[in-house]
PDB file of N, CA and C in Angstrom:
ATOM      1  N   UNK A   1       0.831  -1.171   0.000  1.00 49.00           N
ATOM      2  CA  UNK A   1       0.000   0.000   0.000  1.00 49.00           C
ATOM      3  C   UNK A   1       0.883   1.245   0.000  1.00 49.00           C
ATOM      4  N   UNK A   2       0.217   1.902  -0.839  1.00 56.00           N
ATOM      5  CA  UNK A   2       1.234   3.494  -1.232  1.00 56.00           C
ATOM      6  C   UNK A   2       0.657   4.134   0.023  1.00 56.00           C
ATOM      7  N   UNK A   3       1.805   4.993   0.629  1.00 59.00           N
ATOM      8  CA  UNK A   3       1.057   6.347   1.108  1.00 59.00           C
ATOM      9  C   UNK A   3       0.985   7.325   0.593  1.00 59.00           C
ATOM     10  N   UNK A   4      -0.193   8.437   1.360  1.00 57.00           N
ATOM     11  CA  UNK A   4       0.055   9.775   0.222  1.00 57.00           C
ATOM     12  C   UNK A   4       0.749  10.667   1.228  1.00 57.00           C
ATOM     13  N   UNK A   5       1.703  11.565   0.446  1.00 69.00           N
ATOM     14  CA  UNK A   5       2.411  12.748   1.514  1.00 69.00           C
ATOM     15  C   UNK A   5       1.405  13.749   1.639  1.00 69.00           C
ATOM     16  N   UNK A   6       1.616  14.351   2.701  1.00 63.00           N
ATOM     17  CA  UNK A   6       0.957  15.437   3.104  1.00 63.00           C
ATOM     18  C   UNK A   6       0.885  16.798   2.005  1.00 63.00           C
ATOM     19  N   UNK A   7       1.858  16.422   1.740  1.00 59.00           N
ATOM     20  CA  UNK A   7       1.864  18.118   0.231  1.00 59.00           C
ATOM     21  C   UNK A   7       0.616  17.421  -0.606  1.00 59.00           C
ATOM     22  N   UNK A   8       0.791  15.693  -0.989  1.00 62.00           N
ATOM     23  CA  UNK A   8      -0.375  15.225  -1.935  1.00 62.00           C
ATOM     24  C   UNK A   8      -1.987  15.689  -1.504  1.00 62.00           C
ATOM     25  N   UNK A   9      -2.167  15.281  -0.435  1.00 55.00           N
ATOM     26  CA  UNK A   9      -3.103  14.862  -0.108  1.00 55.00           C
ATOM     27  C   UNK A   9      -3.908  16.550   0.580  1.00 55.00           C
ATOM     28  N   UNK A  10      -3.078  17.028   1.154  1.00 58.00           N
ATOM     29  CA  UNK A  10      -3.598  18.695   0.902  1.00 58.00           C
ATOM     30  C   UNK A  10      -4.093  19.588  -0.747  1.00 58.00           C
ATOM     31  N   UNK A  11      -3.244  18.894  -1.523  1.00 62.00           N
ATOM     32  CA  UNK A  11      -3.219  19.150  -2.885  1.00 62.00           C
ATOM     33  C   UNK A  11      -4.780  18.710  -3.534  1.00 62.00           C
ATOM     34  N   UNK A  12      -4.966  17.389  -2.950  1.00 64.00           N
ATOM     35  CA  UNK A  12      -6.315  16.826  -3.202  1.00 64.00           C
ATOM     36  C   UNK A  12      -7.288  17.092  -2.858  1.00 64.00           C
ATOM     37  N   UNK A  13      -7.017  17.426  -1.144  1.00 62.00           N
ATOM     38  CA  UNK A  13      -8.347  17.890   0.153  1.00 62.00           C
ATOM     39  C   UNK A  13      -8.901  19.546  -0.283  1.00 62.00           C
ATOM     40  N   UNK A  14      -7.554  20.187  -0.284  1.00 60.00           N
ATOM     41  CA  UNK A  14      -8.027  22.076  -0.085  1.00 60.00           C
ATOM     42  C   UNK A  14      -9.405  22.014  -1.425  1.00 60.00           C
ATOM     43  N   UNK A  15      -8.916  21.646  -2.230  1.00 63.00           N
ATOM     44  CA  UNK A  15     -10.075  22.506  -3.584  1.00 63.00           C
ATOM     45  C   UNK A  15     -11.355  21.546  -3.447  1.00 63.00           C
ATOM     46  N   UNK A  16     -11.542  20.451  -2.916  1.00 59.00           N
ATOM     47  CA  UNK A  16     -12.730  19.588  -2.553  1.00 59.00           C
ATOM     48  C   UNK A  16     -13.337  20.816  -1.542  1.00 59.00           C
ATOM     49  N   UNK A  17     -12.377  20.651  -0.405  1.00 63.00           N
ATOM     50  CA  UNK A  17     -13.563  21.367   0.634  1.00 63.00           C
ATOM     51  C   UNK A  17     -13.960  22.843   0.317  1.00 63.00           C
ATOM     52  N   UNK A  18     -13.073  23.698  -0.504  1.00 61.00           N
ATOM     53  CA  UNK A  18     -13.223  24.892  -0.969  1.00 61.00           C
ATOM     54  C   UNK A  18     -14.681  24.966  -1.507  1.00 61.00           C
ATOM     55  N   UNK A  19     -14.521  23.991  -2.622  1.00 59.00           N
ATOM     56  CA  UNK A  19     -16.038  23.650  -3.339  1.00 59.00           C
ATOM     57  C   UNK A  19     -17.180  23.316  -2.344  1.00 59.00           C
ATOM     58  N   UNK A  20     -16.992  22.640  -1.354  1.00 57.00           N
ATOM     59  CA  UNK A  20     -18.073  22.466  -0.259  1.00 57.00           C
ATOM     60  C   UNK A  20     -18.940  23.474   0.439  1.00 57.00           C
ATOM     61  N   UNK A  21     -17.322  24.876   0.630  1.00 59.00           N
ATOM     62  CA  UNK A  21     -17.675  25.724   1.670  1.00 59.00           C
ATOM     63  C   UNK A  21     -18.057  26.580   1.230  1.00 59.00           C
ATOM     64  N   UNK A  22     -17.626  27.295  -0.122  1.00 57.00           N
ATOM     65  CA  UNK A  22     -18.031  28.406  -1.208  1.00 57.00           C
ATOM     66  C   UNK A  22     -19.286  28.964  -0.717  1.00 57.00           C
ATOM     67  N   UNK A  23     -20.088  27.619  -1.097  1.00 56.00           N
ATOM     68  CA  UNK A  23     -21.521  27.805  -1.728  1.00 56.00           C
ATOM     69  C   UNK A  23     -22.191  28.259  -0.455  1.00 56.00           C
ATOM     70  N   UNK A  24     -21.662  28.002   1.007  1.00 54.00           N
ATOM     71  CA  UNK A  24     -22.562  27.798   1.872  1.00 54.00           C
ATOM     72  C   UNK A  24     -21.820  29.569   2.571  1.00 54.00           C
ATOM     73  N   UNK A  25     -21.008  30.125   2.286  1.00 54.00           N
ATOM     74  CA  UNK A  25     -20.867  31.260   2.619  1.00 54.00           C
ATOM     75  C   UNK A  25     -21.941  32.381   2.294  1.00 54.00           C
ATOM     76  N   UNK A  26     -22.378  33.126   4.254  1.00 59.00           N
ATOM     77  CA  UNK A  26     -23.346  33.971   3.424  1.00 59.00           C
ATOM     78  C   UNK A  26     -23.540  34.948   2.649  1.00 59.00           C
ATOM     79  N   UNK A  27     -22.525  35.589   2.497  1.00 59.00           N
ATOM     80  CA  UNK A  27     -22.122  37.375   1.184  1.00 59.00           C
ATOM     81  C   UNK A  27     -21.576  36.253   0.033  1.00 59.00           C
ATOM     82  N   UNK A  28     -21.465  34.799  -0.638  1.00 54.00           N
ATOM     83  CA  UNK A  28     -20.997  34.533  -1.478  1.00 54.00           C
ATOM     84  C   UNK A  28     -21.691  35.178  -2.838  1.00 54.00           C
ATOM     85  N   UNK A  29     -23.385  34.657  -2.199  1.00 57.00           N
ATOM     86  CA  UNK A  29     -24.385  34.707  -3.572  1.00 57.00           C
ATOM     87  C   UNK A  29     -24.406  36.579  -3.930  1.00 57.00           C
ATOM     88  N   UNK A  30     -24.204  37.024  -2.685  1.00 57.00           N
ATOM     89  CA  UNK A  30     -24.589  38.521  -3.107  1.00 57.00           C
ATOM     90  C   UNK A  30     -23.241  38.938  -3.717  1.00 57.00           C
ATOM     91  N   UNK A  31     -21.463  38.597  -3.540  1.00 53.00           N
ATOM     92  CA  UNK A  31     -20.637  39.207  -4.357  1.00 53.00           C
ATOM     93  C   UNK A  31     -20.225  38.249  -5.491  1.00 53.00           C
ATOM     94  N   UNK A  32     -21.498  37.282  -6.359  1.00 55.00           N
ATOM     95  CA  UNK A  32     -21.149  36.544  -7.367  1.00 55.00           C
ATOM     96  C   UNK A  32     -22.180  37.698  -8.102  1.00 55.00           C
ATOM     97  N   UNK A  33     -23.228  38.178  -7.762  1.00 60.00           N
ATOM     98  CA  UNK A  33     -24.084  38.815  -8.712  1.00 60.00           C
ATOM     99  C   UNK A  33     -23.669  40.450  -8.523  1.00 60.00           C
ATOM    100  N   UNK A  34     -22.708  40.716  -7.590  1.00 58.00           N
ATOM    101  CA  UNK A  34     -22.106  42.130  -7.358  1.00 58.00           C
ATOM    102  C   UNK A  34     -22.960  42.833  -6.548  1.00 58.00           C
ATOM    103  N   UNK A  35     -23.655  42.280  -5.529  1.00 66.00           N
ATOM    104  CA  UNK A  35     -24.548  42.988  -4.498  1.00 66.00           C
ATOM    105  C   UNK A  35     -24.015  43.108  -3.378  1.00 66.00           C
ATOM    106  N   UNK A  36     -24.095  44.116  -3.224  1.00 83.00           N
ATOM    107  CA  UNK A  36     -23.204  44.226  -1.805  1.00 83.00           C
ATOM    108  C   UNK A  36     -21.597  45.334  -1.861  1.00 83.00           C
ATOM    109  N   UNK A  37     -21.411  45.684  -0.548  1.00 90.00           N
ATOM    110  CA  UNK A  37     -20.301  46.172  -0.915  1.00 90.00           C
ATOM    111  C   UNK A  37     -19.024  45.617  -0.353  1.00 90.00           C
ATOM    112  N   UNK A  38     -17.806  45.643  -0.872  1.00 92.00           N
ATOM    113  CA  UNK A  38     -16.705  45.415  -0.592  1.00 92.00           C
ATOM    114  C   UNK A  38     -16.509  46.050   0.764  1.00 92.00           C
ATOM    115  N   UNK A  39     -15.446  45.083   1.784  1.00 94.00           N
ATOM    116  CA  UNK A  39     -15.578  45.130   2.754  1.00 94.00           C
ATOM    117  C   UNK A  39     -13.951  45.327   3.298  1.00 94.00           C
ATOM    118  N   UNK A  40     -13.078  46.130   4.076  1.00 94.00           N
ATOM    119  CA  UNK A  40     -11.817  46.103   3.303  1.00 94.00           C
ATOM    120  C   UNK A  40     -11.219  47.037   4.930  1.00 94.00           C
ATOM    121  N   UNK A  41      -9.874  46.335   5.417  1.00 95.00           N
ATOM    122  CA  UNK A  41      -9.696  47.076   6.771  1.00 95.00           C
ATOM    123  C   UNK A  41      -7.794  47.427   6.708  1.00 95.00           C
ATOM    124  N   UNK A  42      -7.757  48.573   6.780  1.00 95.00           N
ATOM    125  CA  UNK A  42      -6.262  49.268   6.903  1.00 95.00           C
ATOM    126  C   UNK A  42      -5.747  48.892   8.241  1.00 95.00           C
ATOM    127  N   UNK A  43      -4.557  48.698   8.240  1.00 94.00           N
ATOM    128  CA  UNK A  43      -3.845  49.082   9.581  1.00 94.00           C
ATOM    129  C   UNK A  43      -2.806  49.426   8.993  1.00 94.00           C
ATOM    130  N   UNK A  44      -2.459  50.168  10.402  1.00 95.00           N
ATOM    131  CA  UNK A  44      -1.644  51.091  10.630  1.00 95.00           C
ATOM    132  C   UNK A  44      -0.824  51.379  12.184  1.00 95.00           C
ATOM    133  N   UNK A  45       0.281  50.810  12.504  1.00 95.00           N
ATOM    134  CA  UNK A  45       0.751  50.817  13.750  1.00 95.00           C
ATOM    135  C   UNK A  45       2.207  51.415  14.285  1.00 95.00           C
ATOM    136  N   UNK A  46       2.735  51.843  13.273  1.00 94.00           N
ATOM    137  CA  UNK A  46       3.716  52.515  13.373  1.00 94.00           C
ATOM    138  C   UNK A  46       3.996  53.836  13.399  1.00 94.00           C
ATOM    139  N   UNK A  47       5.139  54.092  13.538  1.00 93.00           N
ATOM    140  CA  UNK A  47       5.718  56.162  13.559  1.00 93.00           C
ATOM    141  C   UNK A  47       5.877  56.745  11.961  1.00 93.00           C
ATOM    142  N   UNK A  48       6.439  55.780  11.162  1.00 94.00           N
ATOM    143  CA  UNK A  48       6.955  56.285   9.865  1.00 94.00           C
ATOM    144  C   UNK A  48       5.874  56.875   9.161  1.00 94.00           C
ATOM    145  N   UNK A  49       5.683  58.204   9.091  1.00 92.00           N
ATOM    146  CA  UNK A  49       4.966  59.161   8.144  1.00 92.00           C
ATOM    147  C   UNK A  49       4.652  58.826   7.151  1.00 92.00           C
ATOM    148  N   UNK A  50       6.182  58.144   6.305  1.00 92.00           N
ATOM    149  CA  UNK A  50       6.089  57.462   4.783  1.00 92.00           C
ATOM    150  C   UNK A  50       4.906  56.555   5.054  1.00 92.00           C
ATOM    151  N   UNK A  51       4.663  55.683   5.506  1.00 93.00           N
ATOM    152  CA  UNK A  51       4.155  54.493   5.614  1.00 93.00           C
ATOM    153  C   UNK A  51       2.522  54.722   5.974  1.00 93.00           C
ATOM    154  N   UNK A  52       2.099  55.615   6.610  1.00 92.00           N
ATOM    155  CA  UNK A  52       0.774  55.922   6.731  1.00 92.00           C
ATOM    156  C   UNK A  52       0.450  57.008   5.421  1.00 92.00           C
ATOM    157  N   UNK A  53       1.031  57.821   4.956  1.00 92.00           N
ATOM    158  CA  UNK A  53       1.017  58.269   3.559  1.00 92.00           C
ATOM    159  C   UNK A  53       0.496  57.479   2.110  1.00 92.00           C
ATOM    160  N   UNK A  54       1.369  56.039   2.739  1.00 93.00           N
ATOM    161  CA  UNK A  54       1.044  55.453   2.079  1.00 93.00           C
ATOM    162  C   UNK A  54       0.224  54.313   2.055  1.00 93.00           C
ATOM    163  N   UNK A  55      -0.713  53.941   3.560  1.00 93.00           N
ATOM    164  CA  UNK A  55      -1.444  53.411   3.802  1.00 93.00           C
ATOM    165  C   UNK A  55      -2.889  54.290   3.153  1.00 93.00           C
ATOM    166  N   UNK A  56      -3.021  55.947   3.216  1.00 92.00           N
ATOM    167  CA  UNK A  56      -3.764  56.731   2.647  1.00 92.00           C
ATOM    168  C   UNK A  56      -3.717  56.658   1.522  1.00 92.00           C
ATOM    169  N   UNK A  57      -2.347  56.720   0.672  1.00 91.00           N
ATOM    170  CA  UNK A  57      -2.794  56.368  -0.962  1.00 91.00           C
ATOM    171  C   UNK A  57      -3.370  55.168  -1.238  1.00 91.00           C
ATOM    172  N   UNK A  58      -3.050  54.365  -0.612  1.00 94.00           N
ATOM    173  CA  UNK A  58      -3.628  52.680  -0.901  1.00 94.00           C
ATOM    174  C   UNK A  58      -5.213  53.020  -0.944  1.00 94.00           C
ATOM    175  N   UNK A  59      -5.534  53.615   0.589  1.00 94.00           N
ATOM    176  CA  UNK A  59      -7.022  53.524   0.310  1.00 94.00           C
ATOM    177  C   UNK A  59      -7.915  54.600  -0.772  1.00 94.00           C
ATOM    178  N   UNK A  60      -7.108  55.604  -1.244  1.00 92.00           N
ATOM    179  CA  UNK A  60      -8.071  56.331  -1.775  1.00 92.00           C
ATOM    180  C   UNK A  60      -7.584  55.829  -3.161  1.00 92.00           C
ATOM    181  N   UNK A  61      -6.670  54.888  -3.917  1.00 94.00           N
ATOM    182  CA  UNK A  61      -6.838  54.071  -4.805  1.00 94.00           C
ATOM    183  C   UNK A  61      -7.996  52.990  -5.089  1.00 94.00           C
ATOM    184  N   UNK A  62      -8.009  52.393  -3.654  1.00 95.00           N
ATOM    185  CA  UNK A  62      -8.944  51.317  -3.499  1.00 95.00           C
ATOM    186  C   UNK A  62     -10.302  51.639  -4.032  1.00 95.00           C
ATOM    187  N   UNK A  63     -10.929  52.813  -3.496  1.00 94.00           N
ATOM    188  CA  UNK A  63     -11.984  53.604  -3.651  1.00 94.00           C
ATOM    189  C   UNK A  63     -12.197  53.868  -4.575  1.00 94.00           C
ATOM    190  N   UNK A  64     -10.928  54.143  -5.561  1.00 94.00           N
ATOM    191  CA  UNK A  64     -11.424  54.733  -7.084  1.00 94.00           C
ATOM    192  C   UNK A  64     -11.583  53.112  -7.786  1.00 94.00           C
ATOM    193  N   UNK A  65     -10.822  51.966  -7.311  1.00 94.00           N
ATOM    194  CA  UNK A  65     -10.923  50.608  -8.205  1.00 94.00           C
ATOM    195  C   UNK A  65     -12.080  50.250  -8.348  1.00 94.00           C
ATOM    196  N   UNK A  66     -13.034  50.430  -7.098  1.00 94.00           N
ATOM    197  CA  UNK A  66     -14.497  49.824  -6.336  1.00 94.00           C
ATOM    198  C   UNK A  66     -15.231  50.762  -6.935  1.00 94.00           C
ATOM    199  N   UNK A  67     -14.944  51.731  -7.889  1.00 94.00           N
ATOM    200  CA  UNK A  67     -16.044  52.865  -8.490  1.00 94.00           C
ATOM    201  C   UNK A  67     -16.581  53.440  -7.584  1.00 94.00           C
ATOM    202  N   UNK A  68     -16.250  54.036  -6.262  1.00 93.00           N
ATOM    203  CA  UNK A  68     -16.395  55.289  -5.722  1.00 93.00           C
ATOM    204  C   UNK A  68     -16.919  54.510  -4.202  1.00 93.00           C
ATOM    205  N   UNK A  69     -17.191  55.620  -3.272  1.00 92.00           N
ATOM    206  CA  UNK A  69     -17.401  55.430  -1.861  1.00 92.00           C
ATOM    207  C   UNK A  69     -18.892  54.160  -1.723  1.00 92.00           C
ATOM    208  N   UNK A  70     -19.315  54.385  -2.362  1.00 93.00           N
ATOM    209  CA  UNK A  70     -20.750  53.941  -1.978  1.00 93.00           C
ATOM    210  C   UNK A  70     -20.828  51.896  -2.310  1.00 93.00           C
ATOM    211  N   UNK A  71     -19.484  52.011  -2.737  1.00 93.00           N
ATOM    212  CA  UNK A  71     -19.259  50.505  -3.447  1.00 93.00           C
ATOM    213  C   UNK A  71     -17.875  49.904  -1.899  1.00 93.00           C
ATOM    214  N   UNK A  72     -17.605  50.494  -1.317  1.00 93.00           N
ATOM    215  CA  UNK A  72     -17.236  49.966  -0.369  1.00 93.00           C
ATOM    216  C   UNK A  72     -17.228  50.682   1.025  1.00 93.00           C
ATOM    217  N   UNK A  73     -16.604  49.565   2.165  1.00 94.00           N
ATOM    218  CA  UNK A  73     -16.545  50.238   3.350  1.00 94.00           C
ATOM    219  C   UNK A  73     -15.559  49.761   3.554  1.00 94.00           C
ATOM    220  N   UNK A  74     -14.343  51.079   3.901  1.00 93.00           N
ATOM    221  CA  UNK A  74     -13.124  50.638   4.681  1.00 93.00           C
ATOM    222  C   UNK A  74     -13.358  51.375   6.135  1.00 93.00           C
ATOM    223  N   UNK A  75     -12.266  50.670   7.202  1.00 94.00           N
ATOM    224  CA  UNK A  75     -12.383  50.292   8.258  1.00 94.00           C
ATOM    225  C   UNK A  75     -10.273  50.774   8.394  1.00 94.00           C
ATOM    226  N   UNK A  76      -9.932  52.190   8.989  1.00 94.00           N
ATOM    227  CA  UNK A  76      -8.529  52.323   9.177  1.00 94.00           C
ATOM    228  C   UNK A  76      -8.107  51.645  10.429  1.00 94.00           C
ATOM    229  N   UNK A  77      -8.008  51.125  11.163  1.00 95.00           N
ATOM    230  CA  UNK A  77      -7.594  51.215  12.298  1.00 95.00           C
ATOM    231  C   UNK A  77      -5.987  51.215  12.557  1.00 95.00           C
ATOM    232  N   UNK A  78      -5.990  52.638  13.904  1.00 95.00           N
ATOM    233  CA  UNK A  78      -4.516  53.379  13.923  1.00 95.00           C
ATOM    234  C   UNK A  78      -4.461  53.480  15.238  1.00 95.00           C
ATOM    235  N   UNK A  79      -3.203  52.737  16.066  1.00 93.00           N
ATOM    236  CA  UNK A  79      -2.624  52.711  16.842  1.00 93.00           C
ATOM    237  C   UNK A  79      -1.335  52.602  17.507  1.00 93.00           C
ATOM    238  N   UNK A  80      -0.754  52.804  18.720  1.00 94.00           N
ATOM    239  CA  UNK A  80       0.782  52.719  19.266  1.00 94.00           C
ATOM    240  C   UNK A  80       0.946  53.992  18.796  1.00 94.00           C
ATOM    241  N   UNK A  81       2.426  54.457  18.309  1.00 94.00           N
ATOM    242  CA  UNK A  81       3.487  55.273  17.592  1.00 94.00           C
ATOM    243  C   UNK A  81       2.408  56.056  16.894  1.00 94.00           C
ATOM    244  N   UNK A  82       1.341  55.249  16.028  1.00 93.00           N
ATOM    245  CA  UNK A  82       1.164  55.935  14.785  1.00 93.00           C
ATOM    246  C   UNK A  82      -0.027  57.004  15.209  1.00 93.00           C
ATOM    247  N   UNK A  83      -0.807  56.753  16.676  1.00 93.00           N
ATOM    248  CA  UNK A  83      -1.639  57.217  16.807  1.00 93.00           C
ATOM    249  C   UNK A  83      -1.480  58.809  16.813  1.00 93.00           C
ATOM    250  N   UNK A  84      -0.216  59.285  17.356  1.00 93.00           N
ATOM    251  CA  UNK A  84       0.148  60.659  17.017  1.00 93.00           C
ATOM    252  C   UNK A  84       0.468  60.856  15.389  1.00 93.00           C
ATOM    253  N   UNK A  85       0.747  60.191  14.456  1.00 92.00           N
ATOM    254  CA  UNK A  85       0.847  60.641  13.508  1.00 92.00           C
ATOM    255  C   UNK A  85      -0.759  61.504  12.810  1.00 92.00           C
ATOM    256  N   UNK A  86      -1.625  60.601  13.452  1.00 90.00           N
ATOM    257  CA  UNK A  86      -2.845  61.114  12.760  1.00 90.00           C
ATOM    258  C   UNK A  86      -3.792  62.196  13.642  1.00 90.00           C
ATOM    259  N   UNK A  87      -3.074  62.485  14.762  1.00 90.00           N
ATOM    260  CA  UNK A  87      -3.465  63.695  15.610  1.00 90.00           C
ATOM    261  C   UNK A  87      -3.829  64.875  14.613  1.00 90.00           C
ATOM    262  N   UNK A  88      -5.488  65.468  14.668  1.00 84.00           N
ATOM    263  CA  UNK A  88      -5.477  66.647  13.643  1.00 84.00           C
ATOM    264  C   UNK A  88      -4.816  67.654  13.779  1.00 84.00           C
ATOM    265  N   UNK A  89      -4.042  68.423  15.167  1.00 87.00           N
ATOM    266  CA  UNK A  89      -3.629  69.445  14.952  1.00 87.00           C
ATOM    267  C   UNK A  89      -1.794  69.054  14.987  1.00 87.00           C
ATOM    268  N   UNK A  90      -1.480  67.989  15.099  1.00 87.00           N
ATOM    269  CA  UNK A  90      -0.148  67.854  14.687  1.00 87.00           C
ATOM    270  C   UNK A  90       0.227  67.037  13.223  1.00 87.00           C
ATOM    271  N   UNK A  91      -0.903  67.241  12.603  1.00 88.00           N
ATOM    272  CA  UNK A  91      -0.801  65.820  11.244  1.00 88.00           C
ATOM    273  C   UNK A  91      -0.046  66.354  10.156  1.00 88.00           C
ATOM    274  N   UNK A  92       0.575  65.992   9.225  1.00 87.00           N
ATOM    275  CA  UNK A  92       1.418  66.751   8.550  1.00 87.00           C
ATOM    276  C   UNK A  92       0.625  67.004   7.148  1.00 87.00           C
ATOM    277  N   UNK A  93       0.918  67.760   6.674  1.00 88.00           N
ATOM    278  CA  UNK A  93      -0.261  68.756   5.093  1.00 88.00           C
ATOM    279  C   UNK A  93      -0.635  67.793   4.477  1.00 88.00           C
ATOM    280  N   UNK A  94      -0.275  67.005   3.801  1.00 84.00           N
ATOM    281  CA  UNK A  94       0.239  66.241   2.939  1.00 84.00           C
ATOM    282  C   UNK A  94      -0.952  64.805   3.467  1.00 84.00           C
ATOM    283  N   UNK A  95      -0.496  64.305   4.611  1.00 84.00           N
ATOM    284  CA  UNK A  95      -1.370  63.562   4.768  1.00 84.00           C
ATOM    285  C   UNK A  95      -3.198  63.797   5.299  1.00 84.00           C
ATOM    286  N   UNK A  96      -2.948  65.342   6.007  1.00 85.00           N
ATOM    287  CA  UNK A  96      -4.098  65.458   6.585  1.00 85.00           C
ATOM    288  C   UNK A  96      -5.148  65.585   4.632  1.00 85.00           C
ATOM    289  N   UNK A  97      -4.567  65.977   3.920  1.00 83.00           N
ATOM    290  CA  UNK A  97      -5.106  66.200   2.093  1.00 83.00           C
ATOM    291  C   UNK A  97      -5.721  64.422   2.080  1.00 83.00           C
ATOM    292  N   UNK A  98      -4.539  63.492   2.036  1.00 77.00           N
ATOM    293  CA  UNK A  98      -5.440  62.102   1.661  1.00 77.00           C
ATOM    294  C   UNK A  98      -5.886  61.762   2.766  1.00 77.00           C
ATOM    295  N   UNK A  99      -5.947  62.148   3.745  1.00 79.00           N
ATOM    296  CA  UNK A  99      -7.485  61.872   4.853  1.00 79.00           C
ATOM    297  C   UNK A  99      -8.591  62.637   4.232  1.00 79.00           C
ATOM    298  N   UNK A 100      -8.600  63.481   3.864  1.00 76.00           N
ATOM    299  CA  UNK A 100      -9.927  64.134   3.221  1.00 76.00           C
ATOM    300  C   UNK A 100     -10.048  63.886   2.572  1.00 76.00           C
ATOM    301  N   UNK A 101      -9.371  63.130   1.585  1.00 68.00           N
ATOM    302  CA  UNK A 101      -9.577  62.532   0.252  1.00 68.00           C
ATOM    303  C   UNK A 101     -10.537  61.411   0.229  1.00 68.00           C
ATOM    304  N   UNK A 102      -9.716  60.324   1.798  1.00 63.00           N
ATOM    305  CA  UNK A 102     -10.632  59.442   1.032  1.00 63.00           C
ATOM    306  C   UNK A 102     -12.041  59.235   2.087  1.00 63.00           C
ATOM    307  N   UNK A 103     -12.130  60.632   2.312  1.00 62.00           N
ATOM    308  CA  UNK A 103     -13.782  60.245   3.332  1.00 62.00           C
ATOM    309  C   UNK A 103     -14.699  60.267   2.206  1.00 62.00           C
TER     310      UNK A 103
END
């Protein structure tokens, strides 16, 4: 009797049960016919300016991919280090612009 290795037999199992579980997910049927909106969460936990700059371009890209606000809901969540970065009266020009951008 052969055995099967574990790389095989995962290889075999994942796309069986995938097919099982698909169908029974409840937002499946509503984002196969495009009902519903995209659902989508930032973080952000650090000091580096660059990096929340560019956590802001990400999302107000995202927004334009999804054809505008009303086609999704993002969710930033900002903490530790970074929570002073996004302080309104210490925030720097530049970023406080793509916070308004992408409300």
């Amino acid at each position: 009797m052969r055995s099967l290795s574990i790389h095989k037999l995962l290889l075999i199992s994942l796309p069986a049960i995938a097919l099982v579980a698909l169908p029974l997910s409840p937002n499946w049927a509503e984002a196969a016919e495009g009902k519903g909106k995209v659902k989508v969460l930032y973080h952000v936990d650090g000091k580096d300016p660059e990096v929340a700059k560019y956590a802001l371009a990400l999302i107000n890209k995202h927004i334009e991919a999804e054809g505008g606000p009303e086609n999704i809901d993002i969710e930033l969540v900002v903490h530790g280090p970074a929570l002073e970065l996004f302080d309104k009266d210490k925030m720097d020009p530049e970023m406080a612009k793509r916070c308004t951008q992408s409300r």
